[in-house]
Coordinates of C-alpha atoms and ligand atoms in Angstrom, one line a residue:
M1 CA 13.1 20.6 -3.4
T2 CA 10.7 17.9 -2.2
H3 CA 11.1 16.6 1.3
F4 CA 9.1 13.4 0.7
Q5 CA 9.9 10.3 -1.4
T6 CA 8.7 11.5 -4.8
G7 CA 7.5 8.0 -6.0
L8 CA 4.9 8.2 -3.3
L9 CA 2.8 10.8 -5.1
A10 CA 4.1 10.2 -8.7
P11 CA 1.8 8.5 -11.2
I12 CA 1.6 4.7 -11.1
P13 CA 4.6 3.3 -13.1
S14 CA 4.1 0.8 -16.0
H15 CA 5.8 -2.0 -14.0
A16 CA 6.7 -2.5 -10.4
M17 CA 7.9 -4.9 -7.8
Y18 CA 6.8 -4.8 -4.1
L19 CA 9.5 -6.3 -2.0
H20 CA 9.1 -7.4 1.6
F21 CA 12.1 -8.2 3.7
Y22 CA 12.8 -9.7 7.2
C23 CA 15.8 -8.6 9.2
L24 CA 17.9 -11.6 10.1
P25 CA 17.9 -12.1 13.9
S26 CA 21.7 -12.3 13.9
S27 CA 22.1 -8.8 12.5
T28 CA 23.7 -6.2 14.8
E29 CA 22.4 -2.7 15.3
Q30 CA 25.5 -1.4 13.5
Q31 CA 25.0 -3.7 10.5
I32 CA 21.4 -2.7 10.2
K33 CA 22.3 1.0 10.2
Q34 CA 25.1 0.5 7.7
T35 CA 22.8 -1.3 5.3
L36 CA 20.0 1.2 5.6
S37 CA 22.5 3.9 4.9
Q38 CA 23.5 2.1 1.7
L39 CA 19.9 1.7 0.8
S40 CA 19.5 5.4 1.2
S41 CA 22.2 6.0 -1.5
F42 CA 20.5 3.4 -3.7
T43 CA 17.2 5.4 -3.5
S44 CA 18.9 8.5 -4.8
Q45 CA 19.6 6.6 -8.1
H46 CA 16.5 4.6 -8.5
D47 CA 12.7 5.2 -8.6
I48 CA 11.8 3.5 -5.4
V49 CA 9.8 4.1 -2.3
V50 CA 11.0 2.6 1.0
G51 CA 9.1 1.8 4.2
L52 CA 10.4 0.7 7.6
A53 CA 8.3 -1.3 10.1
S54 CA 7.8 -0.7 13.8
L55 CA 9.5 -3.9 14.7
L56 CA 12.7 -3.0 12.9
L57 CA 12.8 0.4 14.5
E58 CA 12.2 -1.1 18.0
R59 CA 15.3 -3.2 17.4
L60 CA 17.2 0.0 16.9
G61 CA 15.6 1.5 20.0
V62 CA 13.7 4.1 17.9
S63 CA 10.0 5.0 18.2
I64 CA 8.3 7.0 15.5
P65 CA 5.1 8.7 16.8
G66 CA 2.1 7.1 15.0
L67 CA 4.0 4.1 13.7
R68 CA 2.5 0.8 14.8
A69 CA 1.9 -2.8 13.6
F70 CA -1.1 -3.6 11.5
P71 CA -4.0 -3.9 14.0
E72 CA -5.7 -7.1 14.9
L73 CA -8.9 -6.7 13.0
S74 CA -11.2 -9.3 11.7
N75 CA -14.9 -10.2 11.1
Q76 CA -16.6 -13.5 10.4
V77 CA -15.8 -13.3 6.7
V78 CA -12.1 -12.4 6.7
E79 CA -9.0 -13.5 8.4
I80 CA -6.4 -10.8 8.6
V81 CA -2.9 -12.1 8.3
R82 CA -0.2 -9.7 9.6
P83 CA 3.3 -10.9 8.6
N84 CA 6.1 -9.2 10.6
Y85 CA 8.0 -7.7 7.6
D86 CA 10.7 -5.3 8.6
L87 CA 11.4 -3.5 5.3
W88 CA 9.2 -2.7 2.3
C89 CA 10.5 -1.5 -1.1
W90 CA 8.4 -0.4 -4.1
L91 CA 10.6 -0.6 -7.1
R92 CA 9.1 1.4 -10.0
V93 CA 10.2 1.1 -13.6
A94 CA 9.0 1.9 -17.2
E95 CA 10.0 -1.4 -18.7
R96 CA 9.7 -4.8 -17.0
G97 CA 13.3 -5.7 -18.0
E98 CA 14.7 -2.9 -15.8
L99 CA 13.4 -4.8 -12.8
V100 CA 16.0 -7.6 -13.3
Q101 CA 19.1 -5.6 -12.5
A102 CA 17.4 -3.4 -9.9
L103 CA 16.2 -6.5 -8.0
Q104 CA 19.7 -8.1 -8.1
Q105 CA 21.3 -4.8 -6.9
I106 CA 19.0 -4.3 -4.1
Q107 CA 19.2 -7.9 -2.9
T108 CA 23.0 -7.8 -3.0
L109 CA 23.0 -4.5 -1.1
L110 CA 20.6 -5.8 1.6
S111 CA 21.5 -9.5 1.8
P112 CA 23.9 -9.5 4.7
V113 CA 21.1 -8.1 6.9
F114 CA 17.8 -8.5 5.2
K115 CA 16.2 -11.6 3.6
L116 CA 13.6 -11.3 0.9
S117 CA 10.4 -12.8 2.1
L118 CA 7.8 -11.8 -0.5
Q119 CA 8.1 -10.4 -4.0
V120 CA 5.0 -9.2 -5.7
D121 CA 5.2 -8.4 -9.4
A122 CA 2.8 -5.6 -10.3
F123 CA 1.9 -3.8 -13.5
Q124 CA -0.4 -1.1 -14.8
Y125 CA -3.6 -2.3 -16.5
Q126 CA -5.5 -0.1 -18.9
S127 CA -4.1 3.2 -17.5
G128 CA -5.0 2.5 -13.9
R129 CA -7.8 -0.1 -13.7
D130 CA -8.2 -3.0 -11.4
L131 CA -8.1 -6.4 -13.2
T132 CA -11.9 -6.5 -12.9
G133 CA -11.9 -3.5 -15.3
Y134 CA -13.0 -0.9 -12.8
E135 CA -11.1 2.4 -12.8
D136 CA -9.1 2.7 -9.5
G137 CA -8.0 5.9 -7.9
T138 CA -10.7 8.3 -9.3
E139 CA -11.4 9.9 -5.9
N140 CA -7.7 10.2 -4.9
P141 CA -6.9 13.7 -3.6
Q142 CA -4.8 15.7 -6.1
D143 CA -1.9 18.2 -5.9
A144 CA -1.9 20.1 -2.6
A145 CA -4.7 18.0 -1.2
A146 CA -2.7 14.8 -2.0
I147 CA 0.3 16.3 -0.1
S148 CA -1.8 17.2 2.9
A149 CA -3.5 13.7 2.9
A150 CA -0.3 11.6 2.5
I151 CA 2.6 13.6 3.9
L152 CA 3.3 14.4 7.5
S153 CA 3.9 18.1 8.2
S154 CA 5.9 18.4 11.4
D155 CA 8.1 20.9 13.3
N156 CA 10.5 18.0 13.8
P157 CA 12.8 17.9 10.7
Q158 CA 13.4 14.2 11.2
L159 CA 9.7 13.5 10.6
H160 CA 8.7 16.3 8.3
G161 CA 8.0 14.8 4.9
S162 CA 7.5 11.3 6.1
S163 CA 4.4 9.2 5.4
F164 CA 2.7 6.1 6.7
V165 CA 1.8 3.4 4.2
A166 CA -0.8 0.6 4.6
I167 CA -0.4 -2.3 2.2
Q168 CA -2.6 -5.3 1.5
Q169 CA -2.1 -7.9 -1.2
W170 CA -5.7 -8.8 -2.3
Q171 CA -6.3 -11.9 -4.3
H172 CA -9.3 -12.0 -6.6
N173 CA -11.5 -15.0 -7.3
F174 CA -12.3 -14.3 -11.0
A175 CA -14.6 -17.3 -11.3
Q176 CA -16.7 -15.9 -8.6
F177 CA -16.6 -12.4 -10.1
N178 CA -17.4 -13.6 -13.6
S179 CA -20.4 -15.5 -12.3
M180 CA -22.1 -12.2 -11.3
S181 CA -24.1 -10.1 -13.7
S182 CA -22.6 -6.8 -14.7
H183 CA -25.4 -5.1 -12.7
A184 CA -24.4 -7.0 -9.6
Q185 CA -20.7 -6.2 -10.2
D186 CA -21.5 -2.5 -10.5
H187 CA -23.5 -2.5 -7.3
M188 CA -20.7 -4.3 -5.5
I189 CA -18.3 -1.5 -6.4
G190 CA -20.9 1.3 -6.4
R191 CA -19.7 2.6 -9.8
R192 CA -20.6 1.6 -13.4
R193 CA -17.6 -0.1 -15.0
L194 CA -18.7 1.3 -18.5
D195 CA -18.3 5.0 -17.7
N196 CA -17.1 5.1 -14.0
E197 CA -20.4 6.9 -13.0
E198 CA -21.1 6.6 -9.3
L199 CA -24.4 4.8 -8.6
E200 CA -26.6 6.6 -6.1
D201 CA -28.9 3.5 -5.7
A202 CA -26.0 1.1 -4.9
P203 CA -26.5 -0.8 -1.6
E204 CA -24.8 0.2 1.7
S205 CA -22.4 -2.7 1.2
A206 CA -21.0 -1.2 -2.1
H207 CA -17.3 -0.5 -1.9
V208 CA -17.4 3.2 -2.5
K209 CA -20.2 3.7 0.0
R210 CA -18.1 1.9 2.6
T211 CA -15.0 4.0 1.9
A212 CA -16.5 7.5 0.8
Q213 CA -13.7 9.6 2.3
E214 CA -15.6 12.8 3.0
N215 CA -18.3 10.8 4.9
F216 CA -16.0 9.9 7.8
E217 CA -15.8 12.1 10.9
P218 CA -13.1 13.4 10.7
E219 CA -12.8 13.1 6.9
A220 CA -10.6 10.2 6.0
F221 CA -8.5 11.0 2.9
V222 CA -5.6 8.8 1.7
V223 CA -3.6 8.6 -1.5
R224 CA -4.0 5.2 -3.1
R225 CA -1.3 3.9 -5.3
S226 CA -2.5 0.3 -5.8
M227 CA -1.4 -1.9 -8.8
P228 CA -2.6 -5.2 -10.2
W229 CA -0.4 -8.2 -9.6
M230 CA -0.2 -11.7 -10.9
R231 CA 1.8 -14.8 -10.1
D232 CA 1.1 -18.1 -12.0
D233 CA -2.7 -18.4 -12.1
Q234 CA -3.2 -16.1 -9.1
A235 CA -3.9 -12.4 -9.4
G236 CA -5.5 -9.4 -7.8
L237 CA -4.8 -5.9 -6.5
Y238 CA -1.8 -4.9 -4.4
F239 CA -3.5 -2.2 -2.4
V240 CA -1.3 0.7 -1.2
A241 CA -2.6 3.7 0.8
F242 CA -0.3 6.6 1.9
G243 CA -1.4 8.8 4.8
H244 CA 0.0 11.4 7.2
S245 CA -1.1 8.8 9.8
F246 CA -2.7 5.4 9.6
D247 CA -6.0 6.7 11.0
A248 CA -7.8 7.4 7.7
F249 CA -7.0 3.9 6.3
E250 CA -7.9 2.3 9.5
A251 CA -11.3 4.1 9.6
Q252 CA -12.0 2.9 6.1
F253 CA -10.9 -0.6 6.6
R254 CA -13.0 -1.0 9.8
K255 CA -16.0 0.2 7.8
M256 CA -15.2 -2.3 5.1
L257 CA -15.2 -5.0 7.7
G258 CA -18.5 -3.8 9.0
L259 CA -17.1 -3.5 12.6
E260 CA -19.6 -0.8 13.6
D261 CA -22.7 -1.5 11.5
H262 CA -22.3 -5.2 10.7
I263 CA -22.4 -4.4 6.9
S264 CA -19.3 -5.8 5.3
D265 CA -17.9 -4.5 2.0
A266 CA -19.3 -6.4 -1.0
L267 CA -15.7 -6.7 -2.3
F268 CA -15.2 -9.6 0.1
Q269 CA -17.6 -11.6 -2.1
F270 CA -14.8 -12.1 -4.6
S271 CA -11.5 -10.9 -3.1
K272 CA -9.6 -11.3 0.1
P273 CA -6.4 -9.7 1.5
L274 CA -3.6 -12.3 1.7
N275 CA -1.4 -10.2 3.9
N276 CA -1.5 -6.8 5.6
A277 CA 1.2 -4.5 6.9
Y278 CA 2.1 -1.0 8.0
F279 CA 5.4 0.9 7.3
W280 CA 6.8 4.4 7.9
C281 CA 8.3 6.0 4.8
P282 CA 11.1 8.3 5.9
P283 CA 11.5 11.8 4.5
I284 CA 14.1 12.9 1.9
Q285 CA 17.0 15.2 2.4
Q286 CA 19.3 16.2 -0.5
G287 CA 18.0 13.3 -2.6
R288 CA 18.6 10.6 0.0
L289 CA 16.4 9.1 2.7
N290 CA 16.6 11.2 5.8
L291 CA 17.3 8.5 8.5
S292 CA 18.4 11.0 11.2
A293 CA 15.5 9.8 13.4
L294 CA 17.3 6.4 13.5
G295 CA 20.7 8.1 14.3
I296 CA 22.0 7.4 10.8
Ligands
HEM1 C1 -9.8 -5.8 -3.8 C2 -9.4 -4.6 -3.3 C3 -9.9 -3.3 -3.8 C4 -10.4 -3.0 -5.1 C5 -10.6 -3.8 -6.3 C6 -10.8 -1.6 -5.0 C7 -11.4 -0.9 -6.0 C8 -11.9 0.4 -5.9 C9 -12.6 1.1 -7.0 C10 -12.9 0.5 -8.3 C11 -12.9 2.3 -6.5 C12 -13.7 3.4 -7.2 C13 -12.9 4.4 -7.9 C14 -12.0 5.3 -7.0 O1 -12.4 6.3 -6.5 O2 -10.8 4.9 -6.9 C15 -12.4 2.4 -5.2 C16 -12.6 3.5 -4.3 C17 -12.0 3.6 -3.1 N1 -11.4 2.6 -2.4 FE1 -11.0 0.8 -3.0 N2 -10.6 -1.1 -3.7 C18 -10.0 -2.1 -3.0 C19 -9.6 -2.1 -1.7 C20 -9.7 -1.0 -0.9 C21 -9.3 -0.9 0.5 C22 -8.7 -2.0 1.3 C23 -9.5 0.4 0.9 C24 -9.2 1.0 2.3 C25 -9.3 0.4 3.4 C26 -10.0 1.1 -0.2 C27 -10.3 2.5 -0.2 C28 -11.0 3.1 -1.2 C29 -11.3 4.5 -1.1 C30 -10.9 5.5 0.0 C31 -12.0 4.8 -2.3 C32 -12.6 6.2 -2.7 C33 -13.9 6.3 -2.0 C34 -14.4 7.8 -2.2 O3 -14.0 8.7 -1.5 O4 -15.3 7.9 -3.1 N3 -10.1 0.3 -1.3 N4 -11.8 1.2 -4.8

């Protein structure tokens, strides 16, 4: 029996919704705990991944080792916005229509205590490509390596099987992207869109050169489960990285920002993160979220 939220390592679903909630200031500790306990039952019947933010746990007087707020990082090119979401849910379905009832149910369940702040509609594109047409997730660790990268192994049963997720909603500027030659686009990513071949002669700013996981010291592996999103005429990639800590993601993102060598990731030429957040994904026990670390 798995001790982690299974959606976390399962293949990308056809459709999904990323939901971000604030906890109402008037909510009492008891109400929060009751609602999270109900959410835990909901997770046993739905394909969903749940994450809790450090601020929410602070309100409950709980500290999870390694859980922190998204760091204050920035460079000259990018402004990093860090909304204080308390709760994150990734609803995963096979058909878009299934999201309607699932969304209503989860909102009803959470509504006395949590307010929906941001809803991002996501979908699979061409079996796992970004909307630019590049295959995403190629270098994800697989099987046992994925478990070891994404899932915390701990002597403490309250933490064993939990995970730390970094999320960033990136918005693409397609006019900018389309104005580049396909050669320039390939060199921006560091892979050829046509056959996904890695380009040895790509510049240091190429995305895969910035993020090559085995080149970090220590190696920085994460399991990425990003999905394209769209709303009206805006679209991009909802980036999701699960780790047994935030360290690997943070090392990669710092390198993307060029904080050490002043070379920023070429991706910033056409895309920017609109919002950024960290959550702790509790383990699973008997099919339900194991919230014993919160005294639930
Ligand atoms: C607009 C946002 C992004 C897009 C479109 C994007 C796209 C891609 C693509 C096409 C690849 C190559 C195929 C693959 O191995 O998956 C890739 C690799 C990768 N990306 Fe991203 N990415 C984005 C943001 C990020 C962010 C924010 C991070 C982490 C901070 C990240 C981390 C990685 C990693 C670790 C790899 C694999 C590198 C390797 O080990 O070779 N990506 N990305």
